[in-house]
Structure formats: C-alpha cells, structure tokens
Amino acid sequence: MSLSIRNQLPGTVTAVIRGEAMATVKVHLSGGQDLTAAITLEAAEDLGLTAGSAVRALVKSTEVALATAPVGRVSIRNQLPGTVTGIATGGAMAAVKIAVEGAELTSAITEESVGDLGLVAGSPVFALIKSTEVSLATA
C-alpha cells in the first residue's frame, strides 16, 4: 500500500500503557530516539501491539512543528533534534526537509515561519510532534 504520509519512521514498541479508551505507545526509533503515540485502545489491540512489536510511526508533514531550540515545559511529548537539509517554497507554504538520526522528516510550515525562524540548509532544529498526531502501522 502506498501512502501520502511522507514521514514514516521505523521502530520497536517498548511499552503499551492502556487506559479506558486510549493507549499510549512508547516506540524506540531505529535512529535511537524515543517517540510516544497516543492511539485508541481498540487500535492498539487490533494491531496486536506489545513490547517488541515492529512498527512504523506515521506523521503527516502538516503535524510537524519546528523550533530552533529545545522547548521546555510543554505538553508536546515528541521533540526530535535534527538539521534542515532543504527548503522548498511555493507561495504561502514551505516544505522543510529535516535529517534526524536514522531518518528524514518533512515539515509543512508557512514561508513566514521559515523567515521568522531564520531557517536555511544546515540550521539545527527540533521537530515537535504531539503524541495524538502519531499513527502506527505494523509490518
């Protein structure tokens, strides 16, 4: 199956914390980072997720925010350090490519944000992803 989701990060489930309706799934990415996904309990059960399950974390590019420094006390669980490798602009929006350890991410942000953050190829950034915006797929 082909997907339009550009950001597909391979990893291994390290923990599944089940709640009444939702589960938080901790994933150790192939590049060494840790990621948290908040998915429905039903989805976690349908996928058969347990510690050791191989997964791909899927994140739409519009759900990847960027910061030029680590963000302190914030509810966003996922902050992946990386480096801008390229920027494609087109009117109001820009696609920013970011190399993170073991993978590449794409962030769709406004051209205004690119300018405000002073982003150019080689800029260090932190990709910010809310856990509720991470979907999981099994192999």
PDB file of C-alpha atoms in Angstrom:
ATOM      1  CA  MET A   1       0.000   0.000   0.000  1.00  0.00           C
ATOM      2  CA  SER A   2       1.278   3.458  -0.890  1.00  0.00           C
ATOM      3  CA  LEU A   3       0.627   6.369   1.439  1.00  0.00           C
ATOM      4  CA  SER A   4       0.762  10.125   1.014  1.00  0.00           C
ATOM      5  CA  ILE A   5       2.252  10.438   4.504  1.00  0.00           C
ATOM      6  CA  ARG A   6       5.890  11.439   3.951  1.00  0.00           C
ATOM      7  CA  ASN A   7       7.079  10.804   7.493  1.00  0.00           C
ATOM      8  CA  GLN A   8       7.407   7.077   8.164  1.00  0.00           C
ATOM      9  CA  LEU A   9       9.803   6.248  10.974  1.00  0.00           C
ATOM     10  CA  PRO A  10      10.668   2.600  11.716  1.00  0.00           C
ATOM     11  CA  GLY A  11      10.940   1.499  15.313  1.00  0.00           C
ATOM     12  CA  THR A  12      10.132  -1.015  18.017  1.00  0.00           C
ATOM     13  CA  VAL A  13       7.433  -0.768  20.676  1.00  0.00           C
ATOM     14  CA  THR A  14       8.949  -0.597  24.165  1.00  0.00           C
ATOM     15  CA  ALA A  15       5.721  -0.186  26.162  1.00  0.00           C
ATOM     16  CA  VAL A  16       1.958  -0.012  25.769  1.00  0.00           C
ATOM     17  CA  ILE A  17       0.103   1.813  28.553  1.00  0.00           C
ATOM     18  CA  ARG A  18      -3.578   1.013  28.329  1.00  0.00           C
ATOM     19  CA  GLY A  19      -6.346   3.313  29.518  1.00  0.00           C
ATOM     20  CA  GLU A  20     -10.141   3.081  29.292  1.00  0.00           C
ATOM     21  CA  ALA A  21     -10.381   4.314  25.697  1.00  0.00           C
ATOM     22  CA  MET A  22      -6.836   5.292  24.691  1.00  0.00           C
ATOM     23  CA  ALA A  23      -3.370   3.801  24.889  1.00  0.00           C
ATOM     24  CA  THR A  24      -0.008   5.492  24.873  1.00  0.00           C
ATOM     25  CA  VAL A  25       2.602   3.541  22.960  1.00  0.00           C
ATOM     26  CA  LYS A  26       6.304   4.150  23.522  1.00  0.00           C
ATOM     27  CA  VAL A  27       8.409   3.488  20.426  1.00  0.00           C
ATOM     28  CA  HIS A  28      12.188   3.332  20.192  1.00  0.00           C
ATOM     29  CA  LEU A  29      13.027   4.565  16.689  1.00  0.00           C
ATOM     30  CA  SER A  30      15.727   2.913  14.597  1.00  0.00           C
ATOM     31  CA  GLY A  31      17.772   6.130  14.851  1.00  0.00           C
ATOM     32  CA  GLY A  32      17.874   5.870  18.650  1.00  0.00           C
ATOM     33  CA  GLN A  33      15.210   8.452  19.571  1.00  0.00           C
ATOM     34  CA  ASP A  34      12.112   7.677  21.590  1.00  0.00           C
ATOM     35  CA  LEU A  35       8.633   8.604  20.394  1.00  0.00           C
ATOM     36  CA  THR A  36       5.209   8.484  22.056  1.00  0.00           C
ATOM     37  CA  ALA A  37       1.993   7.768  20.152  1.00  0.00           C
ATOM     38  CA  ALA A  38      -1.477   8.199  21.658  1.00  0.00           C
ATOM     39  CA  ILE A  39      -3.903   5.906  19.835  1.00  0.00           C
ATOM     40  CA  THR A  40      -7.244   4.331  20.617  1.00  0.00           C
ATOM     41  CA  LEU A  41      -7.174   1.225  22.774  1.00  0.00           C
ATOM     42  CA  GLU A  42      -9.090  -0.565  20.030  1.00  0.00           C
ATOM     43  CA  ALA A  43      -6.351   0.280  17.501  1.00  0.00           C
ATOM     44  CA  ALA A  44      -3.618  -0.940  19.848  1.00  0.00           C
ATOM     45  CA  GLU A  45      -5.477  -4.218  20.299  1.00  0.00           C
ATOM     46  CA  ASP A  46      -6.267  -4.595  16.565  1.00  0.00           C
ATOM     47  CA  LEU A  47      -2.579  -4.108  15.749  1.00  0.00           C
ATOM     48  CA  GLY A  48      -1.584  -6.578  18.488  1.00  0.00           C
ATOM     49  CA  LEU A  49       0.922  -4.118  19.925  1.00  0.00           C
ATOM     50  CA  THR A  50       3.189  -5.391  22.671  1.00  0.00           C
ATOM     51  CA  ALA A  51       6.751  -4.632  23.724  1.00  0.00           C
ATOM     52  CA  GLY A  52       8.991  -5.801  20.902  1.00  0.00           C
ATOM     53  CA  SER A  53       6.463  -5.211  18.077  1.00  0.00           C
ATOM     54  CA  ALA A  54       7.995  -3.723  14.936  1.00  0.00           C
ATOM     55  CA  VAL A  55       6.091  -0.592  13.832  1.00  0.00           C
ATOM     56  CA  ARG A  56       6.307   2.434  11.593  1.00  0.00           C
ATOM     57  CA  ALA A  57       5.369   5.761  13.148  1.00  0.00           C
ATOM     58  CA  LEU A  58       3.423   7.824  10.601  1.00  0.00           C
ATOM     59  CA  VAL A  59       3.144  11.608  10.861  1.00  0.00           C
ATOM     60  CA  LYS A  60       1.664  13.993   8.302  1.00  0.00           C
ATOM     61  CA  SER A  61       4.057  16.812   7.399  1.00  0.00           C
ATOM     62  CA  THR A  62       1.454  19.391   8.466  1.00  0.00           C
ATOM     63  CA  GLU A  63       1.663  17.991  12.007  1.00  0.00           C
ATOM     64  CA  VAL A  64       5.408  18.580  12.402  1.00  0.00           C
ATOM     65  CA  ALA A  65       6.131  21.952  14.027  1.00  0.00           C
ATOM     66  CA  LEU A  66       9.686  23.305  14.199  1.00  0.00           C
ATOM     67  CA  ALA A  67      11.658  25.093  16.904  1.00  0.00           C
ATOM     68  CA  THR A  68      15.233  26.352  16.820  1.00  0.00           C
ATOM     69  CA  ALA A  69      15.927  25.264  20.411  1.00  0.00           C
ATOM     70  CA  PRO A  70      14.563  22.616  22.761  1.00  0.00           C
ATOM     71  CA  VAL A  71      11.162  23.593  24.119  1.00  0.00           C
ATOM     72  CA  GLY A  72      10.960  23.442  27.914  1.00  0.00           C
ATOM     73  CA  ARG A  73       7.824  22.679  29.847  1.00  0.00           C
ATOM     74  CA  VAL A  74       5.276  21.840  27.172  1.00  0.00           C
ATOM     75  CA  SER A  75       2.728  19.085  26.659  1.00  0.00           C
ATOM     76  CA  ILE A  76       4.226  18.013  23.320  1.00  0.00           C
ATOM     77  CA  ARG A  77       5.824  14.627  24.042  1.00  0.00           C
ATOM     78  CA  ASN A  78       7.994  14.303  20.946  1.00  0.00           C
ATOM     79  CA  GLN A  79      10.928  16.621  20.289  1.00  0.00           C
ATOM     80  CA  LEU A  80      13.363  15.191  17.762  1.00  0.00           C
ATOM     81  CA  PRO A  81      16.632  17.075  17.160  1.00  0.00           C
ATOM     82  CA  GLY A  82      17.720  17.391  13.555  1.00  0.00           C
ATOM     83  CA  THR A  83      19.236  19.535  10.838  1.00  0.00           C
ATOM     84  CA  VAL A  84      17.496  21.262   7.942  1.00  0.00           C
ATOM     85  CA  THR A  85      18.654  19.671   4.686  1.00  0.00           C
ATOM     86  CA  GLY A  86      16.486  21.612   2.263  1.00  0.00           C
ATOM     87  CA  ILE A  87      13.586  24.047   1.911  1.00  0.00           C
ATOM     88  CA  ALA A  88      11.130  24.167  -0.988  1.00  0.00           C
ATOM     89  CA  THR A  89       8.948  27.262  -1.051  1.00  0.00           C
ATOM     90  CA  GLY A  90       5.863  27.982  -3.081  1.00  0.00           C
ATOM     91  CA  GLY A  91       3.757  30.987  -2.272  1.00  0.00           C
ATOM     92  CA  ALA A  92       2.438  30.829   1.265  1.00  0.00           C
ATOM     93  CA  MET A  93       3.824  27.452   2.363  1.00  0.00           C
ATOM     94  CA  ALA A  94       7.191  25.713   2.554  1.00  0.00           C
ATOM     95  CA  ALA A  95       8.269  22.079   2.792  1.00  0.00           C
ATOM     96  CA  VAL A  96      11.242  21.799   5.120  1.00  0.00           C
ATOM     97  CA  LYS A  97      13.323  18.609   4.984  1.00  0.00           C
ATOM     98  CA  ILE A  98      14.985  17.658   8.259  1.00  0.00           C
ATOM     99  CA  ALA A  99      17.601  14.966   8.832  1.00  0.00           C
ATOM    100  CA  VAL A 100      17.057  13.269  12.180  1.00  0.00           C
ATOM    101  CA  GLU A 101      19.152  10.386  13.403  1.00  0.00           C
ATOM    102  CA  GLY A 102      18.289   7.425  11.176  1.00  0.00           C
ATOM    103  CA  ALA A 103      15.553   9.129   9.113  1.00  0.00           C
ATOM    104  CA  GLU A 104      14.342  12.194   7.277  1.00  0.00           C
ATOM    105  CA  LEU A 105      11.253  14.232   8.193  1.00  0.00           C
ATOM    106  CA  THR A 106       9.271  16.754   6.208  1.00  0.00           C
ATOM    107  CA  SER A 107       7.547  19.687   7.905  1.00  0.00           C
ATOM    108  CA  ALA A 108       4.965  21.798   6.068  1.00  0.00           C
ATOM    109  CA  ILE A 109       5.056  25.294   7.583  1.00  0.00           C
ATOM    110  CA  THR A 110       4.375  28.806   6.335  1.00  0.00           C
ATOM    111  CA  GLU A 111       7.053  30.696   4.439  1.00  0.00           C
ATOM    112  CA  GLU A 112       6.648  33.387   7.097  1.00  0.00           C
ATOM    113  CA  SER A 113       7.701  30.867   9.763  1.00  0.00           C
ATOM    114  CA  VAL A 114      10.753  29.878   7.717  1.00  0.00           C
ATOM    115  CA  GLY A 115      11.788  33.535   7.692  1.00  0.00           C
ATOM    116  CA  ASP A 116      10.940  34.194  11.337  1.00  0.00           C
ATOM    117  CA  LEU A 117      12.994  31.166  12.423  1.00  0.00           C
ATOM    118  CA  GLY A 118      15.840  32.066  10.046  1.00  0.00           C
ATOM    119  CA  LEU A 119      15.851  28.557   8.578  1.00  0.00           C
ATOM    120  CA  VAL A 120      18.389  27.639   5.916  1.00  0.00           C
ATOM    121  CA  ALA A 121      20.045  24.370   4.962  1.00  0.00           C
ATOM    122  CA  GLY A 122      22.258  23.395   7.879  1.00  0.00           C
ATOM    123  CA  SER A 123      20.096  25.049  10.561  1.00  0.00           C
ATOM    124  CA  PRO A 124      19.703  22.946  13.712  1.00  0.00           C
ATOM    125  CA  VAL A 125      16.032  22.414  14.589  1.00  0.00           C
ATOM    126  CA  PHE A 126      13.756  20.396  16.823  1.00  0.00           C
ATOM    127  CA  ALA A 127      10.792  18.641  15.219  1.00  0.00           C
ATOM    128  CA  LEU A 128       7.817  18.883  17.585  1.00  0.00           C
ATOM    129  CA  ILE A 129       5.082  16.271  17.220  1.00  0.00           C
ATOM    130  CA  LYS A 130       2.082  15.837  19.510  1.00  0.00           C
ATOM    131  CA  SER A 131       1.594  12.196  20.501  1.00  0.00           C
ATOM    132  CA  THR A 132      -2.018  12.332  19.274  1.00  0.00           C
ATOM    133  CA  GLU A 133      -0.721  13.079  15.761  1.00  0.00           C
ATOM    134  CA  VAL A 134       1.372   9.895  15.541  1.00  0.00           C
ATOM    135  CA  SER A 135      -0.267   6.925  13.844  1.00  0.00           C
ATOM    136  CA  LEU A 136       1.241   3.453  13.956  1.00  0.00           C
ATOM    137  CA  ALA A 137       1.433   0.732  11.325  1.00  0.00           C
ATOM    138  CA  THR A 138       2.705  -2.799  11.674  1.00  0.00           C
ATOM    139  CA  ALA A 139       4.832  -4.571   9.082  1.00  0.00           C
TER     140      ALA A 139
END
